[in-house]
Amino acid sequence: MDGPVVAALRRRVNEARAAASGDRSVAAERLALPLLALVAALLLALLFYYPVATVFVDAVVEDGRLTFGPLVAVLTDRFYVGRVLGFTAYQALLSTGLSVLLGLPGAWVLARFEFRGRRTLRSVTMVPFVLPSVLVAAGFYATFGANGSLNTVLSALGLPAVDLLPSLGAILVAHAFYNAPLVTRVVTAAWESVDAGAVETARSLGASRRRAFRDVVVPQLLPAVLTGAALTFVFTFASFAIPLALGGAQFATIEVFIYSARRQLEYGRAASLAVLETGVSLSLMALYLRYEREQSARRRGVRTLVRRPLVPDSWTRERLVRRAAVAGYAVVVALVFLAPLASMIYASVSVEGRLTLDAYRFLLERQTTGAAFQVKPFPAVVNSLVFAAATLAVALPLGVAMGVLTTRRFRGRWAVDALSMAPLAVSGIVVGLGLLRGLVFGVEAFGYRFTVTGAVAIVAAHAVAAYPFVVRTVAPPLDRLDRALVESARALGASRARTVLDAELPLVWPGVVAGAAFAVAISIGEFDSTVILAEGGGTYTMPVAVERFIGRRLGPATAMGTVLLAVTAAAFVVVERVGGEFRG
Amino acid sequence: MGSDPGADDARGGDAGAEPAGVRVEDLRVEYGATTALDGVDFRVEPGEFFTLVGPSGCGKTTTLRCLAGFEQPTGGTVEIGGESMAGVPPEARGVGVVFQSYALFPHMTVGENVAYGLRFADPPGGTTRDERVAELLALVDLPGFADRDPDTLSGGQQQRVALARALAPAPRLLLLDEPMSALDARLRERLRVQVREIQREVGLTTVYVTHDQEEALSVSDRVAVVNDGRIEQVGAPRELYDAPATRFVAGFLGDNNVLDGTVTGHGAAGGGSAAAGATLADLDVPGVRVGDTDAHVLPVPVEAGGSVRPGATLTVCVRPERIRVRRGDRGVGEGRAALPATVEHTEFLGDSTRLRCDWNGVAVTARTGGERSFAVGEGVTLGVDPDDVRVVEQE
């Protein structure tokens, strides 16, 4: 057809225009996007794909020969394939069920009721996702541990104390803490995109209220529920810090076994387990992405279902029952989400019901008198902040670049999408292991040996963990931007790259700021790869410090956890504020 | 399969009901302090195509939603087929609804969409469900589309599926809420003819909501013009067009010149062609510079011996196509008032030309046949037959 002709003409016109303006920078700007793509690809290859590949090599190569020995050893070991993989999948399945159960009523409340603070509550569902996993573990110890607030309450009521840790139940509830809000978010979004007209049409065609819900609303929510469940399964399948802290040896997942293999310097076994786990995770993710693509029909201009006031003008029996359900759910939410954090803070300032700062005093003493091998609080805070700043410097440009690229229309975009989102499906342990084996231990190339320090590797791991969140916050608003805006800018003489800087980024700036805040929070809270890379060195961070205390001393663990919570919250706020001011 | 005997089957087996009349009296809807409907009254005869037209936010959709049972009125009554609808849920009203957004169930095929209402009522005339679906899809000109996904259809096709779905259980009343607004102009024209033909064929009482006055005039048996939560005027399209009862109706339906003025005397301007029993008043339109003769005065037919006396303030209107335009000061014909004016702007519309003229300081729009062209700045004479001047308001 006329495609090539038009393209050639357009190129000629562009060249003529560039020549007429006599401006070489125009040509350079036209190259900016491809260059950006290249740099982003190289960074990803270096920080993620190469290290992860070295892990896989460890699994199939022994003494420089391709034998598949370690992998075969693990795959034929009934203990690993049956017991470890089985338990990992089992706890992930239960966690998924519990998360859906806890998350669905939240979507109902957020999508169908109007009340003060609804929007805030909707945004708050994002918070558990960036809370450090060890923080949640510390909170669970403070709540459900032998000396936790639950037992305090029980003994005050004259009831016998319970010992809930370590237990499978604790792991499941902690996983629900993370993933139920995720379910709530995706299902709320789906519920809000149900056309009220469709429900009303069903009613006018003879369906009762309940029937219309079943026939029209439920089928439109199911894909979202499945999405939430699939993501929850992938995340909890690869969960590490929670089972490590709350499950102990009895309830160890595959990640915990990878970690202990690495501590015993059995890299072949660690790598083989990592291959096994990543294989399962990636297959699930691929299945999910395929399913999502089929569901991608987007609807615009629908009239959202009208939200009912939470406090109605008049009360009927049905309204009372519904409000009672909301209240009951609120109690459960408070128990699962607020109690651990509150208990943690309380435990850090109390001993047997008496308020004291002993725990913080202990941390200060440890700082001044601790032995060299012991974890000290001050370096942990400093390390965390330095790594967070460095992570931001890498993850933000990388994330924005990937966000810009994934919203362009070009052939093979799905591949960019998939490759850039793969880090979400590969666990921090595996990335950490790869960075350790690939970069920290060194690479031989061109007759030189390249090595990086543990600190650099930690930043790399954090950047890999953080940048998908930047992509996730930047890409959707970019995608929603009116194309006419971009076209207007181009018609007014801006090059494609200038248009990104002058029009698109300023318009999606809130997304960029949110992405930056997430990147910082993720970096500060990252535990999985940090603990692999910080082993024995001076590069431990706050989450690693918390984990060292958990299970040994509740006071210092919760005090360190409280410091971690405060620093994470402060960093989050600072980034949002500074970002807001920068935009002007 | 089949309809549940319980609450889901509120309409019972009485499918294929006779078309129902509608009576709406003093309908009120208030949301807190804002009033959406401020006492709406109208009747729709069985089998009639009745249209509610008005600007967005006027309350026409709210009225429709009260008929469907989606909205609870805060006052007044709605009767369908002679029964009060107070407390009757939407599923028990026997009403078909089509929305602007089509609102097709995205998780069902076209056929399943059309068949949905048949889960709660047996197909009329003893046909099977599949036969009924095929029949309806043929009616809306989409035979063989039953297995398609709604997403794969164009906007016009989706809207026809929505219509078929609403008609399938043979409702006694069809409610159409801006069903064409999302479609392009040409498709809209074609589809509204089709909708009207289907409505006639089925003999179904229809209440149609639109903001498009042309659409309202072209398809309806009768039209109610809604403004600000109230009905301004109800009547046949021609009646509303020729004899608007209020300033709003005069300005809203079609192109119009709406002028205010004060009556200065009787019969000074123009000839004496007023109809029997009527006389002519001279309307002094403010803003018109008083020049020589009666060039600032418009003749207005008023009831002989009626209430219009010198000093009364009137709002009158003249349709642009009723104004005769002549070059220079050429004669405009016996019995017509001759208004000297200058052409300020011309719009060629194909079958006619719209001229915006300056009549001594007041803007007057006129339409002439497409074959004649006028230049901007050209002096013309506008001929107005007093019979074409309508009084719409009087103080």
Coordinates of C-alpha atoms in Angstrom, one line a residue, chain A residues 195-212 214-217 219-220 297-303 306, chain B residues 4 7-11 65 70 89-91 95-97 99 101-108 113 116-117 119-120 151 165-166 169:
Chain A
D195 CA -21.6 0.3 34.0
A196 CA -24.6 1.2 36.1
G197 CA -26.6 1.1 32.9
A198 CA -25.9 -2.6 32.5
V199 CA -27.2 -3.3 36.0
E200 CA -30.3 -1.1 35.5
T201 CA -30.9 -2.8 32.1
A202 CA -30.9 -6.2 33.8
R203 CA -33.3 -4.9 36.4
S204 CA -35.7 -3.5 33.8
L205 CA -35.5 -6.9 32.0
G206 CA -36.9 -8.6 35.1
A207 CA -33.9 -9.4 37.3
S208 CA -34.2 -8.8 41.0
R209 CA -31.4 -6.8 42.7
R210 CA -29.7 -10.0 43.9
R211 CA -30.1 -11.6 40.5
A212 CA -28.7 -8.6 38.6
R214 CA -25.2 -12.3 40.2
D215 CA -25.7 -12.0 36.4
V216 CA -24.1 -8.7 35.7
V217 CA -21.7 -7.6 38.4
P219 CA -19.0 -11.9 36.1
Q220 CA -17.3 -8.6 35.6
A297 CA -11.0 -4.7 26.5
R298 CA -11.2 -1.3 28.0
R299 CA -14.4 0.5 28.6
R300 CA -14.7 4.2 28.7
G301 CA -17.5 6.6 29.5
V302 CA -19.4 4.2 31.7
R303 CA -21.6 5.6 34.4
V306 CA -23.9 5.2 42.7
Chain B
D4 CA -37.6 -18.8 38.8
A7 CA -39.0 -12.9 43.5
D8 CA -37.0 -13.0 40.2
D9 CA -40.1 -13.7 38.3
A10 CA -42.0 -10.6 39.5
R11 CA -43.6 -10.0 36.1
R65 CA -35.3 7.1 35.4
F70 CA -34.2 3.6 38.9
P89 CA -39.2 -2.2 41.6
P90 CA -37.8 -1.9 38.1
E91 CA -38.0 -5.6 37.4
V95 CA -40.4 -1.6 30.9
G96 CA -37.6 -1.8 28.3
V97 CA -34.7 0.6 28.6
F99 CA -29.1 3.7 27.4
S101 CA -23.8 3.8 26.7
Y102 CA -25.5 0.7 25.2
A103 CA -24.8 -1.0 28.5
L104 CA -24.4 -4.4 26.7
F105 CA -23.3 -7.1 29.2
P106 CA -19.7 -7.4 28.2
H107 CA -19.4 -11.0 29.4
M108 CA -22.2 -12.3 27.2
N113 CA -27.7 -10.3 25.7
Y116 CA -31.4 -12.1 29.0
G117 CA -34.9 -10.7 29.6
R119 CA -34.9 -15.7 31.7
F120 CA -37.6 -13.9 33.6
D151 CA -16.9 -5.8 21.7
R165 CA -32.6 -6.8 24.1
A166 CA -35.0 -4.3 25.4
P169 CA -39.5 -9.7 26.5

